[in-house]
PDB file of C-alpha atoms in Angstrom:
ATOM      1  CA  GLN A   1      84.582  74.309  97.115  1.00 45.00           C
ATOM      2  CA  PRO A   2      82.033  71.581  96.394  1.00 43.00           C
ATOM      3  CA  THR A   3      80.241  69.991  99.330  1.00 47.00           C
ATOM      4  CA  ASP A   4      79.442  66.713  97.572  1.00 54.00           C
ATOM      5  CA  GLY A   5      83.045  65.409  97.695  1.00 58.00           C
ATOM      6  CA  LYS A   6      83.626  65.912  93.961  1.00 64.00           C
ATOM      7  CA  ALA A   7      86.797  67.484  92.633  1.00 77.00           C
ATOM      8  CA  TYR A   8      86.693  71.211  91.991  1.00 87.00           C
ATOM      9  CA  VAL A   9      88.005  72.371  88.620  1.00 92.00           C
ATOM     10  CA  LEU A  10      89.110  75.991  88.712  1.00 92.00           C
ATOM     11  CA  PRO A  11      87.790  78.230  85.955  1.00 92.00           C
ATOM     12  CA  ARG A  12      90.021  80.758  84.178  1.00 93.00           C
ATOM     13  CA  ARG A  13      90.438  84.186  85.772  1.00 91.00           C
ATOM     14  CA  GLN A  14      88.037  85.857  83.366  1.00 91.00           C
ATOM     15  CA  ASP A  15      85.411  83.146  83.922  1.00 90.00           C
ATOM     16  CA  LEU A  16      85.661  83.542  87.699  1.00 88.00           C
ATOM     17  CA  GLU A  17      84.953  87.254  87.333  1.00 84.00           C
ATOM     18  CA  HIS A  18      81.588  86.482  85.728  1.00 81.00           C
ATOM     19  CA  GLN A  19      80.365  83.846  88.187  1.00 80.00           C
ATOM     20  CA  ASP A  20      78.146  84.630  91.156  1.00 72.00           C
ATOM     21  CA  LEU A  21      80.204  82.956  93.870  1.00 65.00           C
ATOM     22  CA  GLY A  22      78.531  84.581  96.852  1.00 51.00           C
ATOM     23  CA  GLU A  23      81.774  85.626  98.561  1.00 60.00           C
ATOM     24  CA  GLU A  24      84.527  87.758  97.156  1.00 69.00           C
ATOM     25  CA  ILE A  25      86.761  85.477  95.106  1.00 80.00           C
ATOM     26  CA  PHE A  26      89.493  88.087  94.672  1.00 86.00           C
ATOM     27  CA  ILE A  27      91.070  89.793  97.693  1.00 88.00           C
ATOM     28  CA  PRO A  28      92.027  93.376  96.903  1.00 87.00           C
ATOM     29  CA  ALA A  29      95.535  94.512  97.852  1.00 88.00           C
ATOM     30  CA  HIS A  30      94.209  96.904 100.519  1.00 92.00           C
ATOM     31  CA  GLU A  31      92.430  93.994 102.296  1.00 91.00           C
ATOM     32  CA  LEU A  32      95.578  91.835 102.216  1.00 90.00           C
ATOM     33  CA  ARG A  33      97.513  94.804 103.611  1.00 91.00           C
ATOM     34  CA  ALA A  34      95.009  95.149 106.480  1.00 91.00           C
ATOM     35  CA  ILE A  35      95.256  91.412 107.270  1.00 88.00           C
ATOM     36  CA  TYR A  36      99.052  91.689 107.195  1.00 88.00           C
ATOM     37  CA  ASN A  37      99.060  94.732 109.486  1.00 87.00           C
ATOM     38  CA  LYS A  38      96.876  92.973 112.110  1.00 85.00           C
ATOM     39  CA  SER A  39      99.032  89.832 112.272  1.00 83.00           C
ATOM     40  CA  ASP A  40     102.327  89.007 113.902  1.00 76.00           C
ATOM     41  CA  ALA A  41     103.108  86.637 111.080  1.00 74.00           C
ATOM     42  CA  ARG A  42     106.675  85.546 111.742  1.00 72.00           C
ATOM     43  CA  ILE A  43     108.263  82.153 111.451  1.00 64.00           C
ATOM     44  CA  HIS A  44     110.581  83.334 114.219  1.00 67.00           C
ATOM     45  CA  GLU A  45     111.424  86.653 115.784  1.00 70.00           C
ATOM     46  CA  THR A  46     114.470  87.320 113.597  1.00 75.00           C
ATOM     47  CA  GLN A  47     112.466  87.231 110.364  1.00 76.00           C
ATOM     48  CA  LYS A  48     110.213  89.758 108.711  1.00 81.00           C
ATOM     49  CA  LYS A  49     106.468  89.234 108.891  1.00 83.00           C
ATOM     50  CA  ARG A  50     104.862  86.761 106.495  1.00 84.00           C
ATOM     51  CA  ILE A  51     102.510  87.990 103.779  1.00 88.00           C
ATOM     52  CA  PRO A  52      98.971  86.488 103.947  1.00 90.00           C
ATOM     53  CA  VAL A  53      99.351  84.789 100.567  1.00 92.00           C
ATOM     54  CA  ILE A  54     100.080  81.236  99.511  1.00 93.00           C
ATOM     55  CA  SER A  55     101.345  80.853  95.975  1.00 96.00           C
ATOM     56  CA  VAL A  56     100.902  77.528  94.212  1.00 96.00           C
ATOM     57  CA  SER A  57     103.745  76.353  92.010  1.00 95.00           C
ATOM     58  CA  HIS A  58     102.570  73.534  89.753  1.00 93.00           C
ATOM     59  CA  TYR A  59     102.875  72.120  86.270  1.00 87.00           C
ATOM     60  CA  TRP A  60     100.033  72.108  83.784  1.00 91.00           C
ATOM     61  CA  ARG A  61      98.460  68.667  83.386  1.00 90.00           C
ATOM     62  CA  THR A  62      97.283  69.547  79.847  1.00 90.00           C
ATOM     63  CA  ALA A  63      98.058  72.391  77.438  1.00 88.00           C
ATOM     64  CA  GLU A  64      94.440  73.588  77.603  1.00 92.00           C
ATOM     65  CA  HIS A  65      93.927  73.506  81.384  1.00 94.00           C
ATOM     66  CA  PRO A  66      96.431  73.088  84.208  1.00 94.00           C
ATOM     67  CA  ASP A  67      94.129  70.922  86.331  1.00 94.00           C
ATOM     68  CA  PRO A  68      91.211  69.534  84.290  1.00 93.00           C
ATOM     69  CA  ASP A  69      90.352  66.850  86.877  1.00 92.00           C
ATOM     70  CA  GLY A  70      90.829  68.996  89.997  1.00 93.00           C
ATOM     71  CA  LYS A  71      93.809  66.965  91.319  1.00 92.00           C
ATOM     72  CA  THR A  72      96.014  69.967  92.039  1.00 92.00           C
ATOM     73  CA  VAL A  73      93.160  71.859  93.723  1.00 92.00           C
ATOM     74  CA  LYS A  74      92.460  68.786  95.877  1.00 91.00           C
ATOM     75  CA  TYR A  75      96.133  68.648  96.963  1.00 91.00           C
ATOM     76  CA  ILE A  76      95.967  72.322  97.933  1.00 92.00           C
ATOM     77  CA  GLN A  77      92.636  71.896  99.776  1.00 90.00           C
ATOM     78  CA  ASP A  78      94.040  68.944 101.740  1.00 90.00           C
ATOM     79  CA  ALA A  79      97.240  70.838 102.610  1.00 90.00           C
ATOM     80  CA  LEU A  80      95.270  73.882 103.763  1.00 89.00           C
ATOM     81  CA  ARG A  81      92.932  71.768 105.908  1.00 88.00           C
ATOM     82  CA  GLU A  82      95.946  70.048 107.477  1.00 88.00           C
ATOM     83  CA  ARG A  83      97.833  73.289 108.132  1.00 86.00           C
ATOM     84  CA  TRP A  84      95.067  75.871 108.632  1.00 83.00           C
ATOM     85  CA  GLU A  85      95.608  76.076 112.388  1.00 79.00           C
ATOM     86  CA  GLN A  86      99.267  76.950 111.762  1.00 77.00           C
ATOM     87  CA  TYR A  87      98.128  79.995 109.829  1.00 78.00           C
ATOM     88  CA  THR A  88      95.353  81.085 112.188  1.00 76.00           C
ATOM     89  CA  ASN A  89      96.608  80.148 115.670  1.00 68.00           C
ATOM     90  CA  PRO A  90      99.034  82.747 117.087  1.00 55.00           C
ATOM     91  CA  LYS A  91     100.719  80.571 119.772  1.00 54.00           C
ATOM     92  CA  CYS A  92     104.365  79.471 119.644  1.00 52.00           C
ATOM     93  CA  VAL A  93     105.242  75.897 118.681  1.00 49.00           C
ATOM     94  CA  ALA A  94     108.628  74.208 119.178  1.00 51.00           C
ATOM     95  CA  ILE A  95     110.561  72.934 116.176  1.00 49.00           C
ATOM     96  CA  PRO A  96     111.759  69.390 117.016  1.00 52.00           C
ATOM     97  CA  GLY A  97     115.490  68.762 116.736  1.00 48.00           C
ATOM     98  CA  ASP A  98     116.578  72.397 116.979  1.00 49.00           C
ATOM     99  CA  LYS A  99     116.508  72.899 120.755  1.00 50.00           C
ATOM    100  CA  GLU A 100     120.170  73.956 120.911  1.00 55.00           C
ATOM    101  CA  SER A 101     119.257  77.134 119.053  1.00 53.00           C
ATOM    102  CA  GLU A 102     117.836  80.073 120.979  1.00 53.00           C
ATOM    103  CA  ASN A 103     115.301  80.564 118.139  1.00 48.00           C
ATOM    104  CA  TYR A 104     113.659  77.148 118.263  1.00 48.00           C
ATOM    105  CA  PHE A 105     110.119  78.459 118.454  1.00 49.00           C
ATOM    106  CA  VAL A 106     107.879  79.150 115.490  1.00 49.00           C
ATOM    107  CA  ARG A 107     105.128  81.726 115.792  1.00 46.00           C
ATOM    108  CA  PRO A 108     102.374  80.488 113.445  1.00 46.00           C
ATOM    109  CA  VAL A 109     101.102  83.375 111.459  1.00 47.00           C
ATOM    110  CA  GLY A 110      97.743  84.209 112.991  1.00 73.00           C
ATOM    111  CA  PHE A 111      96.025  85.397 109.812  1.00 83.00           C
ATOM    112  CA  GLU A 112      92.263  85.864 109.750  1.00 80.00           C
ATOM    113  CA  ASP A 113      92.180  85.140 106.008  1.00 84.00           C
ATOM    114  CA  MET A 114      94.658  84.460 103.222  1.00 87.00           C
ATOM    115  CA  GLY A 115      94.874  84.843  99.489  1.00 90.00           C
ATOM    116  CA  ILE A 116      95.980  82.050  97.179  1.00 92.00           C
ATOM    117  CA  PHE A 117      97.850  82.835  93.999  1.00 95.00           C
ATOM    118  CA  PHE A 118      97.119  80.119  91.434  1.00 94.00           C
ATOM    119  CA  ASP A 119      98.223  81.385  88.011  1.00 95.00           C
ATOM    120  CA  TRP A 120      95.272  79.933  86.067  1.00 95.00           C
ATOM    121  CA  ALA A 121      92.713  81.632  88.276  1.00 93.00           C
ATOM    122  CA  SER A 122      94.785  84.727  89.080  1.00 94.00           C
ATOM    123  CA  LEU A 123      96.065  85.798  85.649  1.00 95.00           C
ATOM    124  CA  TYR A 124      94.083  86.308  82.454  1.00 95.00           C
ATOM    125  CA  GLN A 125      94.302  83.225  80.232  1.00 95.00           C
ATOM    126  CA  ASN A 126      93.819  82.686  76.498  1.00 94.00           C
ATOM    127  CA  THR A 127      91.733  83.821  74.734  1.00 93.00           C
ATOM    128  CA  ARG A 128      92.234  87.354  76.103  1.00 96.00           C
ATOM    129  CA  THR A 129      90.709  90.689  75.225  1.00 96.00           C
ATOM    130  CA  GLU A 130      93.155  93.472  74.378  1.00 97.00           C
ATOM    131  CA  ASP A 131      92.868  94.859  77.937  1.00 97.00           C
ATOM    132  CA  GLU A 132      93.336  91.387  79.476  1.00 96.00           C
ATOM    133  CA  ALA A 133      96.368  90.750  77.266  1.00 97.00           C
ATOM    134  CA  GLN A 134      97.938  94.021  78.429  1.00 97.00           C
ATOM    135  CA  ARG A 135      97.290  93.155  82.094  1.00 96.00           C
ATOM    136  CA  PHE A 136      98.676  89.635  81.575  1.00 97.00           C
ATOM    137  CA  LYS A 137     101.830  91.006  79.950  1.00 97.00           C
ATOM    138  CA  GLN A 138     102.277  93.488  82.823  1.00 97.00           C
ATOM    139  CA  SER A 139     101.796  90.687  85.377  1.00 95.00           C
ATOM    140  CA  LEU A 140     104.544  88.568  83.820  1.00 96.00           C
ATOM    141  CA  LYS A 141     107.138  91.246  84.577  1.00 96.00           C
ATOM    142  CA  HIS A 142     107.043  90.358  88.289  1.00 94.00           C
ATOM    143  CA  ILE A 143     105.537  86.857  88.265  1.00 95.00           C
ATOM    144  CA  ASN A 144     108.515  85.233  89.982  1.00 95.00           C
ATOM    145  CA  LEU A 145     107.949  87.265  93.155  1.00 94.00           C
ATOM    146  CA  TRP A 146     104.916  85.078  93.903  1.00 94.00           C
ATOM    147  CA  TYR A 147     107.180  82.025  94.081  1.00 95.00           C
ATOM    148  CA  THR A 148     110.473  83.392  95.406  1.00 94.00           C
ATOM    149  CA  HIS A 149     109.712  86.226  97.832  1.00 92.00           C
ATOM    150  CA  ALA A 150     110.979  85.318 101.307  1.00 88.00           C
ATOM    151  CA  SER A 151     107.726  86.438 102.969  1.00 89.00           C
ATOM    152  CA  VAL A 152     105.326  84.465 100.722  1.00 91.00           C
ATOM    153  CA  THR A 153     104.451  80.842 101.500  1.00 90.00           C
ATOM    154  CA  CYS A 154     104.784  78.725  98.360  1.00 93.00           C
ATOM    155  CA  TYR A 155     103.185  75.308  97.955  1.00 94.00           C
ATOM    156  CA  LEU A 156     104.962  73.108  95.424  1.00 94.00           C
ATOM    157  CA  VAL A 157     102.813  70.495  93.710  1.00 92.00           C
ATOM    158  CA  THR A 158     105.390  67.966  92.580  1.00 87.00           C
ATOM    159  CA  ASP A 159     103.447  64.896  91.480  1.00 80.00           C
ATOM    160  CA  ALA A 160     103.706  64.172  87.773  1.00 69.00           C
ATOM    161  CA  PRO A 161     101.689  62.150  85.269  1.00 62.00           C
ATOM    162  CA  SER A 162     102.929  58.583  84.957  1.00 62.00           C
ATOM    163  CA  ASP A 163     103.133  58.939  81.166  1.00 64.00           C
ATOM    164  CA  GLY A 164     105.680  61.783  81.515  1.00 62.00           C
ATOM    165  CA  SER A 165     103.452  64.339  79.782  1.00 62.00           C
ATOM    166  CA  VAL A 166     104.358  67.314  81.980  1.00 57.00           C
ATOM    167  CA  ARG A 167     103.429  70.554  80.223  1.00 53.00           C
ATOM    168  CA  ARG A 168     105.483  73.005  82.337  1.00 46.00           C
TER     169      ARG A 168
END
């Protein structure tokens, strides 16, 4: 994340792997599992625990790059800043308008860290090596789980270009 207020344009997955970003940019499955196991990440007591992942569902702004000006990343950054305490603070919060229900409290998730699944930066993009192409193909078999699993939080970026040039 830039500190000078400029938009951040995400590189492709394979480009991220070759940058010295200081911190780990990819969270291994075993670390996500440990974060999950430490939390009591439930929206309410009758539901299963939440997974410490936010998936981003978005359209591609151009065929070459989904977010060449950093607009989508900025939306996600703003949403995370606005909601971060919901994810990290383990106290219960009332849901307005549902007080007749016995389950009108939400237990914000209480995660210490979270992963974000953004297809451009999470999956290998063109042009791929043979190994990257194989991994990409394998990933597509279960891609919809990132967006539809009941325990994954999904952010939907729904703004569209005014000229109607939505790519997907």
